[in-house]
Amino acid sequence: METSRIITQQIDNEGPMCPSFQALDMVMDKWTPKVLFLLQDGPLRYMQLKRQVGGSTQKMVTQTLRKLEKERLVTRTVYPTSPPTVEYTLTPPGEMLQAAFQELLQWARVYTAQFQPMRESDALADEEEDFHKK
């Protein structure tokens, strides 16, 4: 418990400049995790990424890739073909981030398996309680 208290104090002291918050802010929008996940198996061309992201506009995919490139998590390579071929690849820091995402995904699987039945049960109980109040 002492460790968590120290970490909490550090976060409180650093506020919005906390490196943890900066890192989360960098990668936790709607499309970034999906793009990074898609790039984990190797380079992809822009149109491959756009198709596989699904549900996103071309503008959002482009903005996400530009942000990731600016943060040096992804590199963009343009090949001199006609039309130009553009390929995106994870950088070493982007690859390191994959391990963190995998851990988060594992946690989510365990959490969901353990607590989803309880959450559903609680939701049913809440609905029943609301029904009886009417």
Tab-separated table of N, CA, C and O in Angstrom, residues 58-123:
chain	number	residue	atom	x	y	z
A	58	GLN	N	-11.026	8.891	-43.932
A	58	GLN	CA	-9.660	9.058	-44.423
A	58	GLN	C	-8.958	10.150	-43.626
A	58	GLN	O	-7.784	10.010	-43.274
A	59	LYS	N	-9.686	11.189	-43.301
A	59	LYS	CA	-9.118	12.302	-42.530
A	59	LYS	C	-8.632	11.833	-41.159
A	59	LYS	O	-7.539	12.198	-40.717
A	60	MET	N	-9.422	11.004	-40.487
A	60	MET	CA	-9.039	10.538	-39.148
A	60	MET	C	-7.829	9.609	-39.203
A	60	MET	O	-6.942	9.674	-38.353
A	61	VAL	N	-7.792	8.738	-40.200
A	61	VAL	CA	-6.641	7.838	-40.347
A	61	VAL	C	-5.391	8.671	-40.605
A	61	VAL	O	-4.343	8.449	-39.991
A	62	THR	N	-5.497	9.645	-41.483
A	62	THR	CA	-4.358	10.511	-41.804
A	62	THR	C	-3.907	11.276	-40.565
A	62	THR	O	-2.703	11.342	-40.271
A	63	GLN	N	-4.845	11.861	-39.819
A	63	GLN	CA	-4.489	12.608	-38.606
A	63	GLN	C	-3.822	11.701	-37.574
A	63	GLN	O	-2.846	12.090	-36.937
A	64	THR	N	-4.350	10.495	-37.425
A	64	THR	CA	-3.781	9.549	-36.459
A	64	THR	C	-2.356	9.179	-36.859
A	64	THR	O	-1.446	9.188	-36.022
A	65	LEU	N	-2.148	8.881	-38.126
A	65	LEU	CA	-0.811	8.513	-38.595
A	65	LEU	C	0.166	9.683	-38.453
A	65	LEU	O	1.316	9.492	-38.051
A	66	ARG	N	-0.278	10.887	-38.746
A	66	ARG	CA	0.593	12.064	-38.587
A	66	ARG	C	0.985	12.263	-37.127
A	66	ARG	O	2.131	12.594	-36.817
A	67	LYS	N	0.003	12.073	-36.241
A	67	LYS	CA	0.288	12.214	-34.806
A	67	LYS	C	1.302	11.164	-34.358
A	67	LYS	O	2.264	11.473	-33.658
A	68	LEU	N	1.099	9.926	-34.786
A	68	LEU	CA	2.015	8.845	-34.411
A	68	LEU	C	3.413	9.070	-34.978
A	68	LEU	O	4.411	8.762	-34.323
A	69	GLU	N	3.463	9.631	-36.172
A	69	GLU	CA	4.759	9.949	-36.773
A	69	GLU	C	5.433	11.082	-35.985
A	69	GLU	O	6.633	11.013	-35.695
A	70	LYS	N	4.668	12.080	-35.626
A	70	LYS	CA	5.204	13.205	-34.837
A	70	LYS	C	5.730	12.731	-33.483
A	70	LYS	O	6.752	13.204	-32.994
A	71	GLU	N	5.034	11.775	-32.882
A	71	GLU	CA	5.440	11.236	-31.576
A	71	GLU	C	6.543	10.191	-31.711
A	71	GLU	O	6.976	9.599	-30.731
A	72	ARG	N	6.950	9.927	-32.939
A	72	ARG	CA	8.015	8.977	-33.259
A	72	ARG	C	7.677	7.528	-32.857
A	72	ARG	O	8.546	6.767	-32.453
A	73	LEU	N	6.400	7.196	-32.970
A	73	LEU	CA	5.968	5.823	-32.721
A	73	LEU	C	5.838	5.052	-34.032
A	73	LEU	O	5.812	3.828	-34.038
A	74	VAL	N	5.755	5.796	-35.141
A	74	VAL	CA	5.579	5.221	-36.471
A	74	VAL	C	6.481	5.977	-37.441
A	74	VAL	O	6.672	7.182	-37.301
A	75	THR	N	7.038	5.246	-38.398
A	75	THR	CA	7.774	5.915	-39.480
A	75	THR	C	6.973	5.787	-40.769
A	75	THR	O	6.263	4.806	-40.979
A	76	ARG	N	7.114	6.795	-41.593
A	76	ARG	CA	6.439	6.853	-42.891
A	76	ARG	C	7.514	6.810	-43.960
A	76	ARG	O	8.429	7.623	-43.959
A	77	THR	N	7.378	5.846	-44.870
A	77	THR	CA	8.343	5.715	-45.963
A	77	THR	C	7.601	5.875	-47.274
A	77	THR	O	6.590	5.199	-47.507
A	78	VAL	N	8.108	6.784	-48.120
A	78	VAL	CA	7.523	7.008	-49.439
A	78	VAL	C	8.459	6.396	-50.474
A	78	VAL	O	9.645	6.730	-50.505
A	79	TYR	N	7.922	5.512	-51.289
A	79	TYR	CA	8.697	4.876	-52.348
A	79	TYR	C	8.419	5.592	-53.668
A	79	TYR	O	7.264	5.928	-53.961
A	80	PRO	N	9.474	5.816	-54.460
A	80	PRO	CA	9.316	6.573	-55.703
A	80	PRO	C	8.709	5.731	-56.825
A	80	PRO	O	9.373	5.375	-57.802
A	81	THR	N	7.452	5.427	-56.667
A	81	THR	CA	6.722	4.706	-57.706
A	81	THR	C	5.672	5.654	-58.263
A	81	THR	O	5.471	6.749	-57.744
A	82	SER	N	4.972	5.235	-59.278
A	82	SER	CA	3.912	6.064	-59.830
A	82	SER	C	2.611	5.283	-59.786
A	82	SER	O	2.486	4.278	-60.488
A	83	PRO	N	1.655	5.662	-58.976
A	83	PRO	CA	1.695	6.716	-57.954
A	83	PRO	C	2.595	6.302	-56.789
A	83	PRO	O	2.892	5.117	-56.610
A	84	PRO	N	3.004	7.279	-55.980
A	84	PRO	CA	3.901	6.963	-54.864
A	84	PRO	C	3.282	5.946	-53.898
A	84	PRO	O	2.096	5.985	-53.610
A	85	THR	N	4.098	5.034	-53.445
A	85	THR	CA	3.686	4.051	-52.449
A	85	THR	C	4.134	4.566	-51.091
A	85	THR	O	5.288	4.948	-50.923
A	86	VAL	N	3.205	4.592	-50.128
A	86	VAL	CA	3.519	5.060	-48.778
A	86	VAL	C	3.294	3.908	-47.812
A	86	VAL	O	2.248	3.249	-47.853
A	87	GLU	N	4.282	3.674	-46.973
A	87	GLU	CA	4.236	2.540	-46.042
A	87	GLU	C	4.510	3.050	-44.631
A	87	GLU	O	5.334	3.932	-44.435
A	88	TYR	N	3.821	2.461	-43.663
A	88	TYR	CA	3.987	2.840	-42.260
A	88	TYR	C	4.505	1.651	-41.463
A	88	TYR	O	4.062	0.521	-41.679
A	89	THR	N	5.434	1.931	-40.555
A	89	THR	CA	6.073	0.898	-39.738
A	89	THR	C	6.220	1.411	-38.318
A	89	THR	O	6.449	2.600	-38.096
A	90	LEU	N	6.122	0.502	-37.352
A	90	LEU	CA	6.387	0.873	-35.964
A	90	LEU	C	7.870	1.160	-35.771
A	90	LEU	O	8.722	0.468	-36.333
A	91	THR	N	8.173	2.150	-34.955
A	91	THR	CA	9.547	2.415	-34.541
A	91	THR	C	9.828	1.562	-33.307
A	91	THR	O	8.894	0.965	-32.742
A	92	PRO	N	11.068	1.498	-32.840
A	92	PRO	CA	11.330	0.747	-31.598
A	92	PRO	C	10.465	1.202	-30.409
A	92	PRO	O	9.909	0.348	-29.705
A	93	PRO	N	10.261	2.525	-30.181
A	93	PRO	CA	9.343	2.902	-29.097
A	93	PRO	C	7.907	2.435	-29.354
A	93	PRO	O	7.195	2.055	-28.428
A	94	GLY	N	7.486	2.432	-30.624
A	94	GLY	CA	6.156	1.926	-30.960
A	94	GLY	C	6.034	0.438	-30.696
A	94	GLY	O	5.004	-0.047	-30.223
A	95	GLU	N	7.114	-0.296	-30.966
A	95	GLU	CA	7.128	-1.731	-30.667
A	95	GLU	C	7.086	-1.974	-29.164
A	95	GLU	O	6.421	-2.908	-28.698
A	96	MET	N	7.790	-1.134	-28.405
A	96	MET	CA	7.753	-1.264	-26.936
A	96	MET	C	6.334	-1.043	-26.418
A	96	MET	O	5.896	-1.711	-25.480
A	97	LEU	N	5.627	-0.135	-27.035
A	97	LEU	CA	4.251	0.159	-26.628
A	97	LEU	C	3.344	-1.045	-26.848
A	97	LEU	O	2.373	-1.239	-26.116
A	98	GLN	N	3.665	-1.881	-27.828
A	98	GLN	CA	2.872	-3.081	-28.085
A	98	GLN	C	2.816	-3.987	-26.854
A	98	GLN	O	1.780	-4.571	-26.559
A	99	ALA	N	3.931	-4.081	-26.142
A	99	ALA	CA	3.954	-4.921	-24.934
A	99	ALA	C	2.976	-4.375	-23.895
A	99	ALA	O	2.250	-5.147	-23.253
A	100	ALA	N	2.941	-3.070	-23.755
A	100	ALA	CA	2.005	-2.463	-22.796
A	100	ALA	C	0.559	-2.708	-23.220
A	100	ALA	O	-0.298	-3.032	-22.390
A	101	PHE	N	0.283	-2.573	-24.522
A	101	PHE	CA	-1.068	-2.841	-25.016
A	101	PHE	C	-1.448	-4.300	-24.818
A	101	PHE	O	-2.594	-4.609	-24.487
A	102	GLN	N	-0.505	-5.212	-25.022
A	102	GLN	CA	-0.787	-6.635	-24.815
A	102	GLN	C	-1.124	-6.915	-23.354
A	102	GLN	O	-2.027	-7.696	-23.043
A	103	GLU	N	-0.393	-6.279	-22.438
A	103	GLU	CA	-0.684	-6.427	-21.008
A	103	GLU	C	-2.074	-5.890	-20.682
A	103	GLU	O	-2.825	-6.502	-19.921
A	104	LEU	N	-2.408	-4.740	-21.240
A	104	LEU	CA	-3.727	-4.159	-21.017
A	104	LEU	C	-4.820	-5.067	-21.571
A	104	LEU	O	-5.849	-5.275	-20.925
A	105	LEU	N	-4.578	-5.628	-22.738
A	105	LEU	CA	-5.541	-6.547	-23.340
A	105	LEU	C	-5.725	-7.790	-22.471
A	105	LEU	O	-6.851	-8.251	-22.248
A	106	GLN	N	-4.633	-8.324	-21.946
A	106	GLN	CA	-4.722	-9.489	-21.065
A	106	GLN	C	-5.515	-9.144	-19.807
A	106	GLN	O	-6.365	-9.912	-19.360
A	107	TRP	N	-5.228	-7.980	-19.241
A	107	TRP	CA	-5.972	-7.535	-18.052
A	107	TRP	C	-7.460	-7.429	-18.381
A	107	TRP	O	-8.307	-7.866	-17.598
A	108	ALA	N	-7.785	-6.850	-19.536
A	108	ALA	CA	-9.188	-6.679	-19.925
A	108	ALA	C	-9.893	-8.029	-20.060
A	108	ALA	O	-11.045	-8.173	-19.641
A	109	ARG	N	-9.190	-9.012	-20.620
A	109	ARG	CA	-9.789	-10.348	-20.750
A	109	ARG	C	-10.096	-10.948	-19.378
A	109	ARG	O	-11.170	-11.494	-19.147
A	110	VAL	N	-9.135	-10.857	-18.476
A	110	VAL	CA	-9.322	-11.407	-17.129
A	110	VAL	C	-10.424	-10.648	-16.403
A	110	VAL	O	-11.328	-11.240	-15.809
A	111	TYR	N	-10.374	-9.329	-16.475
A	111	TYR	CA	-11.366	-8.493	-15.798
A	111	TYR	C	-12.764	-8.809	-16.306
A	111	TYR	O	-13.698	-9.001	-15.529
A	112	THR	N	-12.898	-8.870	-17.622
A	112	THR	CA	-14.202	-9.133	-18.213
A	112	THR	C	-14.716	-10.507	-17.807
A	112	THR	O	-15.883	-10.660	-17.444
A	113	ALA	N	-13.852	-11.508	-17.853
A	113	ALA	CA	-14.267	-12.863	-17.482
A	113	ALA	C	-14.707	-12.934	-16.023
A	113	ALA	O	-15.660	-13.628	-15.686
A	114	GLN	N	-14.013	-12.193	-15.161
A	114	GLN	CA	-14.317	-12.260	-13.735
A	114	GLN	C	-15.490	-11.372	-13.342
A	114	GLN	O	-16.304	-11.751	-12.510
A	115	PHE	N	-15.576	-10.193	-13.930
A	115	PHE	CA	-16.527	-9.218	-13.425
A	115	PHE	C	-17.726	-8.951	-14.325
A	115	PHE	O	-18.707	-8.397	-13.860
A	116	GLN	N	-17.667	-9.339	-15.588
A	116	GLN	CA	-18.799	-9.098	-16.476
A	116	GLN	C	-20.071	-9.787	-15.970
A	116	GLN	O	-21.125	-9.159	-15.958
A	117	PRO	N	-20.003	-11.053	-15.519
A	117	PRO	CA	-21.236	-11.666	-14.997
A	117	PRO	C	-21.817	-10.887	-13.813
A	117	PRO	O	-23.030	-10.723	-13.710
A	118	MET	N	-20.949	-10.374	-12.941
A	118	MET	CA	-21.441	-9.595	-11.798
A	118	MET	C	-22.050	-8.278	-12.268
A	118	MET	O	-23.073	-7.847	-11.753
A	119	ARG	N	-21.443	-7.642	-13.267
A	119	ARG	CA	-21.960	-6.384	-13.783
A	119	ARG	C	-23.318	-6.598	-14.424
A	119	ARG	O	-24.230	-5.800	-14.251
A	120	GLU	N	-23.457	-7.695	-15.178
A	120	GLU	CA	-24.738	-7.993	-15.809
A	120	GLU	C	-25.794	-8.276	-14.762
A	120	GLU	O	-26.939	-7.839	-14.879
A	121	SER	N	-25.415	-9.011	-13.717
A	121	SER	CA	-26.330	-9.300	-12.627
A	121	SER	C	-26.763	-8.012	-11.926
A	121	SER	O	-27.939	-7.824	-11.619
A	122	ASP	N	-25.816	-7.119	-11.686
A	122	ASP	CA	-26.129	-5.831	-11.065
A	122	ASP	C	-27.062	-5.018	-11.956
A	122	ASP	O	-27.993	-4.375	-11.474
A	123	ALA	N	-26.838	-5.045	-13.267
A	123	ALA	CA	-27.676	-4.298	-14.194
A	123	ALA	C	-29.099	-4.840	-14.187
A	123	ALA	O	-30.065	-4.069	-14.182
